[in-house]
Coordinates of C-alpha atoms and ligand atoms in Angstrom, one line a residue:
M2 CA -14.1 -25.4 21.4
T3 CA -15.4 -22.8 19.0
V4 CA -13.1 -24.2 16.3
S5 CA -14.9 -27.5 15.7
M6 CA -17.7 -27.8 13.2
K7 CA -20.0 -30.1 15.1
A8 CA -22.9 -28.0 14.0
G9 CA -22.2 -29.1 10.4
H10 CA -20.7 -26.0 8.8
P11 CA -19.9 -22.4 9.7
F12 CA -21.5 -20.8 6.7
P13 CA -24.4 -18.3 6.9
E14 CA -27.9 -18.5 5.4
E15 CA -28.0 -16.2 2.4
S16 CA -30.3 -13.8 4.2
A17 CA -27.8 -13.5 7.1
I18 CA -25.1 -11.9 4.9
P19 CA -24.8 -8.3 6.1
E20 CA -26.1 -5.6 3.8
S21 CA -22.7 -3.8 3.8
M22 CA -21.1 -6.9 2.2
R23 CA -23.9 -7.5 -0.3
A24 CA -23.5 -3.9 -1.5
A25 CA -20.0 -4.6 -2.8
I26 CA -21.2 -7.3 -5.2
P27 CA -21.8 -8.3 -7.9
L28 CA -19.0 -6.6 -9.8
E29 CA -19.3 -7.4 -13.5
Q30 CA -16.0 -6.1 -14.7
R31 CA -15.3 -5.7 -18.4
D32 CA -12.9 -2.9 -18.1
Y33 CA -9.1 -2.9 -18.4
L34 CA -6.6 -0.1 -18.6
I35 CA -4.2 0.2 -21.5
N36 CA -2.4 3.3 -22.7
G37 CA -4.4 5.6 -20.4
E38 CA -7.7 4.4 -21.7
I39 CA -10.2 2.3 -19.7
R40 CA -11.4 0.0 -22.5
T41 CA -14.5 -2.2 -22.5
W42 CA -13.9 -5.9 -23.2
K43 CA -16.6 -7.6 -25.4
G44 CA -15.1 -11.1 -25.3
P45 CA -15.4 -14.0 -22.8
V46 CA -15.2 -13.4 -19.1
Q47 CA -14.2 -15.4 -16.0
E48 CA -16.9 -15.9 -13.5
V49 CA -15.7 -15.2 -9.9
F50 CA -17.0 -17.1 -6.9
S51 CA -16.1 -16.4 -3.2
P52 CA -14.6 -19.0 -0.9
V53 CA -17.5 -18.0 1.3
C54 CA -20.5 -20.2 0.7
A55 CA -24.2 -19.4 1.5
A56 CA -26.6 -22.1 2.8
R57 CA -29.6 -22.4 0.4
D58 CA -32.2 -25.0 1.1
G59 CA -29.7 -27.0 3.1
A60 CA -27.0 -26.9 0.4
L61 CA -23.8 -24.9 0.4
E62 CA -23.1 -22.8 -2.6
P63 CA -20.2 -20.4 -3.2
V64 CA -21.4 -16.8 -3.4
R65 CA -21.1 -15.4 -6.9
L66 CA -19.0 -12.2 -7.0
G67 CA -19.1 -11.1 -10.6
H68 CA -16.7 -11.6 -13.5
Y69 CA -13.6 -10.1 -15.1
P70 CA -12.3 -10.0 -18.7
L71 CA -10.5 -13.0 -20.2
L72 CA -8.1 -11.0 -22.4
T73 CA -6.0 -12.7 -25.0
E74 CA -2.4 -12.5 -26.3
H75 CA -3.6 -9.6 -28.5
E76 CA -4.5 -7.3 -25.6
A77 CA -1.5 -8.4 -23.6
L78 CA 0.7 -7.3 -26.5
E79 CA -1.2 -4.0 -26.8
A80 CA -0.4 -3.4 -23.1
L81 CA 3.2 -4.2 -23.8
D82 CA 3.3 -1.7 -26.7
A83 CA 1.8 0.9 -24.5
A84 CA 4.3 0.3 -21.7
A85 CA 7.2 0.2 -24.1
S86 CA 6.2 3.4 -25.9
A87 CA 5.6 5.2 -22.5
Y88 CA 9.1 4.2 -21.6
G89 CA 10.3 5.2 -25.1
H90 CA 13.7 3.5 -24.6
G91 CA 14.2 5.8 -21.6
R92 CA 13.1 8.9 -23.5
G93 CA 9.4 8.8 -22.6
A94 CA 7.8 11.5 -20.5
W95 CA 7.7 9.2 -17.4
P96 CA 11.4 8.2 -17.2
M97 CA 12.5 11.7 -18.2
M98 CA 10.4 13.4 -15.4
T99 CA 12.1 14.9 -12.5
V100 CA 12.0 13.0 -9.2
S101 CA 9.6 15.7 -7.8
E102 CA 7.2 15.3 -10.7
R103 CA 7.1 11.5 -10.3
I104 CA 6.5 11.9 -6.6
A105 CA 3.6 14.3 -7.2
C106 CA 2.0 11.6 -9.4
L107 CA 2.4 9.0 -6.7
E108 CA 1.0 11.3 -4.1
D109 CA -2.0 12.0 -6.3
F110 CA -2.5 8.3 -6.7
L111 CA -2.3 7.8 -3.0
G112 CA -5.1 10.2 -2.3
R113 CA -7.3 8.6 -5.0
M114 CA -6.5 5.1 -3.7
A115 CA -7.4 6.1 -0.1
E116 CA -10.9 7.0 -1.3
Q117 CA -11.5 3.4 -2.4
R118 CA -10.7 1.8 1.0
E119 CA -14.2 0.6 1.9
R120 CA -14.9 -1.1 -1.5
T121 CA -11.4 -2.6 -1.7
V122 CA -11.5 -4.0 1.8
A123 CA -15.0 -5.5 1.2
L124 CA -13.8 -7.2 -2.0
L125 CA -10.7 -8.5 -0.2
M126 CA -13.0 -10.2 2.3
W127 CA -15.2 -11.6 -0.5
E128 CA -12.5 -12.8 -2.9
I129 CA -10.0 -14.3 -0.5
A130 CA -11.9 -14.6 2.7
K131 CA -9.4 -12.5 4.7
N132 CA -11.1 -11.4 7.9
R133 CA -12.1 -7.7 8.2
A134 CA -9.2 -6.7 10.5
D135 CA -6.6 -8.3 8.3
A136 CA -8.2 -7.0 5.1
A137 CA -8.2 -3.5 6.5
K138 CA -4.6 -3.9 7.6
E139 CA -3.6 -5.1 4.2
F140 CA -5.1 -1.9 2.7
D141 CA -3.7 0.5 5.3
R142 CA -0.3 -1.2 5.3
T143 CA -0.2 -0.6 1.5
L144 CA -0.9 3.1 1.9
V145 CA 1.9 3.4 4.5
Y146 CA 4.2 1.4 2.2
I147 CA 3.6 4.0 -0.6
R148 CA 4.2 6.9 1.8
D149 CA 7.4 5.3 3.1
T150 CA 8.6 4.5 -0.4
I151 CA 8.2 8.2 -1.4
A152 CA 10.2 9.2 1.7
A153 CA 12.9 6.6 0.9
Y154 CA 13.1 7.8 -2.7
K155 CA 13.7 11.3 -1.5
D156 CA 16.5 10.0 0.7
L157 CA 18.0 8.1 -2.2
D158 CA 17.9 11.2 -4.4
R159 CA 19.3 13.5 -1.7
A160 CA 22.3 11.2 -1.2
A161 CA 22.9 11.2 -5.0
S162 CA 22.6 14.9 -5.5
R163 CA 26.4 15.5 -5.4
F164 CA 29.5 14.9 -7.3
E165 CA 32.4 12.7 -6.4
I166 CA 36.0 13.0 -7.5
E167 CA 38.3 10.0 -7.6
E168 CA 41.6 9.6 -9.3
G169 CA 41.0 12.7 -11.4
V170 CA 37.6 11.6 -12.5
I171 CA 34.5 13.7 -11.6
A172 CA 31.2 11.6 -11.4
Q173 CA 27.6 11.8 -10.4
I174 CA 26.2 8.5 -9.5
R175 CA 22.4 7.9 -9.5
R176 CA 20.0 5.1 -10.0
A177 CA 18.3 4.8 -13.4
P178 CA 15.2 2.8 -14.4
L179 CA 15.3 -0.6 -16.1
G180 CA 12.4 -0.3 -18.6
V181 CA 9.2 -2.3 -18.8
V182 CA 8.3 -4.2 -15.6
L183 CA 5.8 -7.0 -15.5
C184 CA 4.3 -7.1 -11.9
M185 CA 2.4 -10.2 -10.6
G186 CA 1.4 -10.6 -7.0
P187 CA 0.1 -13.6 -5.0
Y188 CA -3.4 -14.4 -4.0
N189 CA -2.9 -14.2 -0.3
Y190 CA -1.8 -10.6 -0.4
P191 CA -3.2 -9.6 -3.8
L192 CA -3.2 -5.9 -3.1
N193 CA -0.2 -5.4 -0.7
E194 CA 2.4 -7.6 -2.3
T195 CA 1.5 -6.5 -5.8
F196 CA 2.0 -2.9 -4.8
T197 CA 5.2 -3.6 -2.9
T198 CA 6.7 -4.2 -6.4
L199 CA 4.5 -2.0 -8.6
I200 CA 5.0 1.2 -6.5
P201 CA 8.8 1.2 -6.3
A202 CA 9.0 0.1 -9.9
L203 CA 6.9 3.1 -11.0
L204 CA 8.7 5.6 -8.7
M205 CA 12.1 4.7 -10.2
G206 CA 10.8 5.7 -13.7
N207 CA 9.9 2.2 -15.1
T208 CA 6.6 1.6 -16.9
V209 CA 4.4 -1.3 -15.7
I210 CA 2.2 -4.0 -16.9
F211 CA 0.4 -5.5 -14.0
K212 CA -1.6 -8.8 -13.9
P213 CA -3.6 -9.5 -10.7
P214 CA -3.2 -13.0 -9.2
K215 CA -5.7 -15.8 -10.0
L216 CA -7.7 -15.0 -6.9
G217 CA -8.1 -11.4 -5.8
V218 CA -8.8 -9.8 -9.1
L219 CA -12.0 -7.7 -8.7
L220 CA -10.6 -5.8 -5.7
H221 CA -8.3 -4.0 -8.1
R222 CA -11.2 -2.7 -10.2
P223 CA -11.9 0.4 -8.0
L224 CA -8.3 1.5 -8.5
L225 CA -8.4 1.6 -12.3
E226 CA -9.5 5.2 -12.5
A227 CA -6.9 6.2 -9.9
F228 CA -4.2 4.7 -12.1
Q229 CA -5.7 6.3 -15.2
Q230 CA -5.9 9.8 -13.6
A231 CA -2.7 9.8 -11.7
F232 CA -0.2 8.6 -14.3
P233 CA 0.6 9.6 -17.9
P234 CA -0.8 7.2 -20.6
G235 CA 0.9 3.8 -20.8
V236 CA 2.8 4.1 -17.5
V237 CA 0.4 1.6 -15.8
N238 CA -1.4 -1.0 -17.9
T239 CA -3.5 -3.9 -16.6
V240 CA -4.0 -7.4 -18.2
Y241 CA -6.5 -9.9 -17.0
G242 CA -7.0 -13.5 -17.8
D243 CA -5.3 -16.9 -17.9
G244 CA -1.6 -16.5 -17.1
R245 CA -0.5 -18.8 -19.9
E246 CA -2.5 -16.9 -22.4
V247 CA -1.5 -13.4 -21.4
C248 CA 1.9 -13.6 -19.6
G249 CA 3.5 -16.2 -21.9
P250 CA 3.5 -13.9 -24.9
L251 CA 4.7 -11.0 -22.8
M252 CA 7.7 -12.9 -21.7
A253 CA 8.3 -14.6 -25.1
S254 CA 8.4 -11.1 -26.7
G255 CA 11.8 -10.5 -25.0
R256 CA 10.6 -6.9 -24.4
V257 CA 10.0 -7.3 -20.6
D258 CA 13.1 -5.9 -18.9
C259 CA 12.1 -6.9 -15.3
L260 CA 9.8 -9.6 -13.9
A261 CA 8.5 -8.9 -10.4
F262 CA 6.7 -12.0 -9.4
I263 CA 5.4 -13.3 -6.0
G264 CA 4.1 -16.8 -6.2
S265 CA 5.4 -20.3 -6.7
S266 CA 8.9 -21.2 -7.9
R267 CA 7.3 -23.5 -10.5
V268 CA 5.5 -20.6 -12.2
A269 CA 8.5 -18.3 -11.8
G270 CA 10.6 -20.9 -13.6
I271 CA 8.2 -21.1 -16.5
L272 CA 8.0 -17.3 -16.9
K273 CA 11.8 -16.9 -16.8
S274 CA 12.3 -19.7 -19.3
Q275 CA 9.9 -18.1 -21.8
H276 CA 12.1 -14.9 -22.0
P277 CA 14.5 -15.3 -24.9
K278 CA 17.2 -12.9 -23.5
P279 CA 18.0 -14.2 -20.0
H280 CA 20.7 -11.5 -19.4
R281 CA 18.5 -8.7 -20.2
L282 CA 15.8 -9.9 -17.9
R283 CA 16.1 -8.9 -14.2
C284 CA 14.0 -10.8 -11.7
V285 CA 12.6 -9.9 -8.3
L286 CA 10.9 -13.0 -6.9
G287 CA 9.2 -13.9 -3.7
L288 CA 8.5 -17.6 -3.7
E289 CA 7.5 -20.4 -1.4
A290 CA 8.9 -21.4 2.0
K291 CA 8.7 -24.1 4.7
N292 CA 9.8 -22.0 7.7
P293 CA 10.5 -24.2 10.8
A294 CA 10.2 -23.3 14.4
I295 CA 12.7 -24.9 16.7
V296 CA 11.5 -25.1 20.3
L297 CA 14.3 -25.8 22.7
A298 CA 13.9 -27.7 26.0
D299 CA 14.2 -24.5 28.1
A300 CA 11.7 -22.4 26.0
D301 CA 9.1 -20.3 27.7
L302 CA 6.3 -22.6 26.8
D303 CA 3.4 -20.1 27.0
L304 CA 5.3 -17.7 24.7
A305 CA 6.3 -20.4 22.3
V306 CA 2.8 -21.8 22.0
R307 CA 1.3 -18.3 21.5
E308 CA 3.8 -17.4 18.7
C309 CA 3.6 -20.9 17.1
A310 CA -0.2 -20.8 17.0
L311 CA -0.1 -17.3 15.5
G312 CA 2.8 -18.1 13.1
A313 CA 1.1 -21.3 11.9
L314 CA -2.5 -20.2 11.7
S315 CA -2.9 -16.5 11.1
Y316 CA -4.9 -16.1 7.9
N317 CA -5.4 -19.9 8.1
G318 CA -1.6 -20.4 7.5
Q319 CA -1.9 -19.0 4.0
R320 CA 1.2 -16.9 4.3
C321 CA 4.6 -17.6 2.7
T322 CA 6.1 -16.7 6.0
A323 CA 3.9 -19.0 8.1
L324 CA 5.5 -21.5 10.4
K325 CA 5.0 -24.7 8.4
I326 CA 6.7 -27.3 10.6
L327 CA 7.4 -27.2 14.4
F328 CA 10.4 -29.1 15.8
V329 CA 10.0 -29.4 19.6
H330 CA 12.4 -31.0 22.1
R331 CA 11.1 -34.4 23.1
S332 CA 11.3 -33.5 26.8
I333 CA 8.6 -30.9 26.4
V334 CA 6.6 -32.1 23.4
D335 CA 3.7 -33.5 25.4
A336 CA 3.2 -30.3 27.3
F337 CA 3.7 -28.3 24.1
L338 CA 1.0 -30.3 22.2
A339 CA -1.5 -30.0 25.1
R340 CA -1.1 -26.2 25.2
L341 CA -1.0 -25.8 21.5
S342 CA -4.2 -27.8 21.1
E343 CA -5.9 -25.7 23.7
A344 CA -4.8 -22.5 22.0
V345 CA -6.0 -23.7 18.6
G346 CA -9.3 -24.9 20.2
A347 CA -9.9 -21.3 21.3
L348 CA -9.6 -19.8 17.8
R349 CA -12.8 -18.6 16.4
L350 CA -13.9 -19.9 13.0
G351 CA -16.2 -17.6 11.2
M352 CA -17.0 -15.5 8.1
P353 CA -14.6 -12.7 7.2
W354 CA -17.0 -10.0 8.3
E355 CA -17.8 -11.5 11.7
D356 CA -16.3 -9.8 14.7
G357 CA -13.3 -11.8 16.0
A358 CA -13.3 -14.4 13.3
Q359 CA -9.7 -15.7 13.3
L360 CA -10.1 -18.7 11.0
T361 CA -12.0 -18.3 7.7
P362 CA -12.7 -20.3 4.5
L363 CA -9.7 -21.1 2.5
A364 CA -9.1 -18.8 -0.5
D365 CA -8.3 -21.5 -3.1
P366 CA -11.1 -24.0 -3.7
D367 CA -8.5 -26.7 -4.3
Q368 CA -6.8 -26.2 -1.0
A369 CA -9.1 -28.0 1.5
P370 CA -9.1 -31.3 -0.5
Y371 CA -5.3 -31.0 -0.9
L372 CA -4.8 -30.5 2.8
E373 CA -7.1 -33.4 3.6
S374 CA -4.8 -35.6 1.4
L375 CA -1.8 -34.4 3.4
V376 CA -3.5 -35.3 6.7
R377 CA -4.6 -38.7 5.3
D378 CA -1.1 -39.4 4.2
A379 CA 0.4 -38.5 7.5
I380 CA -2.1 -40.6 9.4
E381 CA -1.4 -43.6 7.1
K382 CA 2.3 -43.2 8.0
G383 CA 1.8 -43.1 11.8
A384 CA 0.8 -39.5 12.8
A385 CA -2.5 -38.6 14.4
V386 CA -4.6 -35.4 14.6
V387 CA -4.0 -34.6 18.2
N388 CA -6.4 -31.6 18.7
A389 CA -10.0 -32.2 19.3
G390 CA -12.1 -31.3 16.3
G391 CA -9.1 -30.9 14.1
G392 CA -9.1 -31.6 10.3
Q393 CA -12.9 -31.4 9.9
R394 CA -14.0 -30.0 6.6
A395 CA -17.1 -28.3 5.2
A396 CA -16.7 -27.1 1.7
T397 CA -13.8 -24.5 1.8
C398 CA -13.4 -24.6 5.6
L399 CA -11.0 -26.8 7.3
T400 CA -10.5 -26.8 11.1
P401 CA -6.7 -26.7 12.0
A402 CA -5.1 -30.1 12.3
I403 CA -2.1 -30.6 14.5
L404 CA -0.3 -33.6 13.2
Y405 CA 2.0 -35.6 15.6
P406 CA 4.4 -37.2 15.3
A407 CA 5.3 -35.8 11.9
A408 CA 8.3 -37.5 10.4
P409 CA 10.4 -37.8 7.2
G410 CA 8.6 -39.7 4.4
M411 CA 5.3 -37.9 5.2
R412 CA 4.3 -35.5 2.5
V413 CA 3.5 -32.8 5.1
Y414 CA 7.1 -33.0 6.3
A415 CA 8.4 -31.7 2.9
E416 CA 5.5 -30.0 1.1
E417 CA 4.5 -26.4 1.7
Q418 CA 1.0 -26.9 3.0
F419 CA -0.2 -23.3 2.8
G420 CA -3.1 -23.9 5.1
P421 CA -4.2 -24.9 8.6
V422 CA -2.2 -28.1 9.0
V423 CA 0.5 -28.0 11.7
P424 CA 3.0 -30.8 11.7
V425 CA 5.0 -31.3 14.9
V426 CA 8.2 -33.2 15.1
A427 CA 9.9 -34.3 18.3
F428 CA 13.7 -34.1 18.3
D429 CA 16.3 -35.3 20.7
D430 CA 19.4 -33.8 19.0
L431 CA 19.5 -30.3 17.6
E432 CA 21.3 -31.8 14.5
E433 CA 17.8 -33.1 13.4
P434 CA 16.1 -29.8 12.8
L435 CA 19.4 -28.3 11.5
R436 CA 19.7 -31.1 9.0
Y437 CA 16.1 -30.4 7.9
V438 CA 17.0 -26.7 7.3
V439 CA 20.1 -27.6 5.3
D440 CA 18.3 -30.2 3.2
S441 CA 15.3 -28.0 2.6
P442 CA 14.9 -26.6 -0.9
Y443 CA 13.8 -23.4 0.8
G444 CA 15.6 -20.8 2.9
Q445 CA 13.4 -18.0 3.9
Q446 CA 13.1 -17.7 7.7
A447 CA 13.2 -19.8 10.9
A448 CA 12.0 -19.2 14.5
V449 CA 14.0 -20.2 17.6
F450 CA 12.4 -20.5 21.0
G451 CA 14.7 -20.8 24.0
S452 CA 15.9 -19.0 27.1
D453 CA 19.7 -19.7 27.5
P454 CA 21.6 -16.9 25.7
E455 CA 24.6 -19.1 24.9
A456 CA 22.5 -22.0 23.4
V457 CA 20.3 -19.5 21.5
A458 CA 23.3 -17.7 20.1
R459 CA 24.9 -20.9 18.8
L460 CA 21.7 -21.8 17.0
L461 CA 21.2 -18.3 15.6
D462 CA 24.7 -18.2 14.2
V463 CA 24.2 -21.5 12.3
L464 CA 20.7 -20.6 11.1
A465 CA 21.7 -17.2 9.9
N466 CA 23.9 -18.9 7.2
Q467 CA 20.9 -21.0 6.1
V468 CA 17.9 -18.6 6.0
C469 CA 17.5 -14.8 5.7
R470 CA 15.8 -14.0 8.9
V471 CA 16.0 -15.8 12.3
N472 CA 13.2 -14.8 14.7
L473 CA 13.9 -15.1 18.4
N474 CA 11.0 -16.2 20.5
S475 CA 8.8 -14.7 17.8
Q476 CA 6.8 -16.0 14.8
C477 CA 8.2 -15.6 11.3
Q478 CA 6.9 -12.5 9.4
R479 CA 7.7 -10.1 6.6
G480 CA 7.2 -6.8 8.5
P481 CA 8.2 -4.2 9.4
D482 CA 8.3 -3.4 5.7
T483 CA 11.4 -1.3 6.2
F484 CA 13.3 -4.5 7.1
P485 CA 14.8 -6.7 4.3
F486 CA 12.5 -9.5 3.1
T487 CA 14.2 -12.2 1.0
G488 CA 15.2 -15.8 1.0
R489 CA 17.8 -18.3 -0.1
K490 CA 17.5 -21.2 -2.5
D491 CA 14.0 -21.6 -4.0
S492 CA 12.5 -19.0 -1.6
A493 CA 13.4 -15.7 -3.3
E494 CA 15.5 -13.8 -5.8
G495 CA 16.4 -10.2 -4.8
T496 CA 15.5 -8.3 -1.7
L497 CA 12.4 -6.3 -1.0
S498 CA 12.0 -3.7 1.7
V499 CA 10.9 -0.1 1.3
S500 CA 14.4 1.0 0.4
D501 CA 15.7 -2.2 -1.2
A502 CA 12.8 -2.3 -3.6
L503 CA 13.9 1.0 -5.0
R504 CA 17.3 -0.5 -5.7
V505 CA 16.0 -3.7 -7.4
F506 CA 14.0 -1.8 -9.9
S507 CA 16.9 0.4 -10.9
I508 CA 20.5 0.3 -11.8
R509 CA 23.4 2.3 -10.7
T510 CA 24.4 4.6 -13.5
L511 CA 27.0 7.5 -13.6
V512 CA 28.1 10.4 -15.7
A513 CA 31.9 10.6 -15.5
A514 CA 34.3 13.2 -16.8
K515 CA 38.1 13.5 -16.6
E516 CA 38.9 16.6 -14.6
G517 CA 39.9 19.5 -16.8
A518 CA 38.8 23.1 -17.5
L519 CA 36.4 22.2 -20.3
N520 CA 34.6 19.5 -18.4
K521 CA 34.4 21.6 -15.3
R522 CA 32.9 24.5 -17.2
I523 CA 30.3 22.2 -18.9
I524 CA 29.3 20.5 -15.7
N525 CA 29.0 23.9 -13.9
G526 CA 26.9 25.2 -16.7
I527 CA 24.6 22.2 -16.7
V528 CA 24.0 22.3 -13.0
R529 CA 23.7 26.1 -12.7
E530 CA 21.2 26.3 -15.6
R531 CA 19.4 23.1 -14.6
H532 CA 19.8 21.7 -18.1
S533 CA 19.8 18.0 -16.9
G534 CA 17.6 15.8 -14.7
F535 CA 20.5 13.5 -14.1
L536 CA 23.4 15.9 -13.5
S537 CA 21.8 17.9 -10.8
T538 CA 22.5 18.9 -7.2
D539 CA 18.9 19.9 -6.5
F540 CA 17.8 18.9 -3.0
I541 CA 14.3 17.6 -2.6
F542 CA 12.6 18.6 0.6
Ligands
G3H628 O1 2.9 -14.5 2.0 C1 3.9 -14.0 2.4 C2 3.9 -12.6 2.9 O2 4.9 -11.9 2.5 C3 3.8 -12.7 4.4 O3 3.8 -11.4 5.0 O4 4.5 -12.0 7.2 O5 3.4 -9.9 6.8 O6 2.1 -12.0 6.7 P1 3.4 -11.3 6.5

C-alpha cells in the first residue's frame, strides 16, 4: 500500500530536494517578448509557488519558484499592435513569405527549443508537479509535433501546387492565413497543448499573441530567446498576467481574428462574448469532458482494470481525456472494485523527480479541497471510499478515492473532477450509461470494455454519434497526435490533429480565371517567372 499517507505526508525535507532540481529555481522573470524585443518589466510581479511542498521544522511550505510579470492592458495592446503590424493585413513579411522560408524559421526554432529541454522539463516538474517521465514526454512529444506539422504542411502545399479547370474556369486553390491569433493553453499541458495551436498557426502565416496558462508560466521563459531569434519581429508576442486584465482588452479590441483556447467552457464563453465581431472571430477550442468507461459483463477484467486505472489516474486524473466516471455491469462490479482497489493501492505516490512516482501533488492549490468536498458530498449521499487509504490529504496531495456506489444527484456524478477521484456506478441495463452520455453537456470520448463482437459493435455505433472517439478496451486519450482530437457539445470547437490544425488556422482561398488566351498567357507568365507566392507550381521537397 504505497499510496496511503499513513506516515503523515509524502513531501521531502528541504535538504532532500535534489541539486538538479534546485538549480532550476528561482526564476525571477521580468522579461516579455513584444515586436522582437525582449523587454524588462518594472511593474508588479506574480509570485510563483510549486504544488510541491518542503517540510521545514515540521510544517509544510510550498517551494517558491520565482515570479513573472503582471502586465497590464497597455502591454497587451502593444503586443496586439505588434502582431497586427507584422501581419500587415496579409502584406507583412511573415504572411508574404514563401512556404519554404516559413519552414526554415520553424526548423531554426525547433533546434533552439531542443537546447532548452533540461531547463524546461525541470520547470514543468516544479510548476505543475508532472513526474519526470511525463514532463520529458510532454517536451519530446512537442518536438515531434513540430516536425510532423512541418511535414504535413509540405504535403498540403504539394497537393495545392497545381491548377484545376472546371466549367471553363482555371483555378489554383490554397489555404491562406487568418490574421492575428491569440493562443492560450491549459495548465495540465502548458507546453504541449499551447504549441499544438501556436505552431500550426504560425506555419500557416498567422501572427501570434500567446499567453501562458495560470500555472506553468515560468517554463516558457527559456524559450523567449528562441522565439525572438527564429522569427521576424512581431510574429510571436507574449503576454503575462491576469487573464481578465490582459485578454479581455485583446478580445474587446475586435482585432483578434482567431482564438485558440484550451481550458474551460466558462472562460471560453467569456472570451468569445468580449469580441465585438462574432463572425470575424474564428475559434479553436479544447474544453472540458466527463469521459465515461462502460464495462460490460463479459469484459476482460484484468485489461479493463488496468486501462481504467491508467485512464482515471495518470497524471493524477488531471487530463481532459481522463476517464471520469466508470459504469460497470452489476454482475461484475464487486470483482472489478476489488481489483481496481488493488491496482490503485500499488500506485506510487511521490515527488515529480522521484523514480517511479506515478501520483504527485495536484497542480492547482484549490483542487485538493474541491475534491474533498466532492468526496464528502458523495459519502453524505450514500457512497463510500472503497479503497484502503483512499481520499487522504496532505496539503496538495490527495490519495485516489474510488467512490462506490456513485449515483445521480451526487456532484461527482456530473462535475468534471479533474483529479484522483474515481466514481463507479453499477448498471443493470445498458440504457443507463447511454442515457448518461446523451444527457451529458460534454461529448469528447468514451471507452468500452467487452469481448463479444456483436454487443461491442452495437454499443460503438450508438456512442459514435454521441462522442468523437470511442476507445475499445483502451483508456481515452488524445494521441497519436496525427489522429483527430475534438469533441461535441461543450467539449470542443474545431478539430485538432497535426494535419487538421493547419486547416483550422487557415481558410481555403483561390485565384480563378475564365479560360481564354489572355488569362492563360498571364498565368503562364506568372508561374514561369515565379512572380507569385500564391500562383505557383513549385514542389517542396
Ligand atoms: O488534457 C487533455 C489532453 O489533451 C489529454 O491528452 O490524452 O495525451 O493525456 P492526453
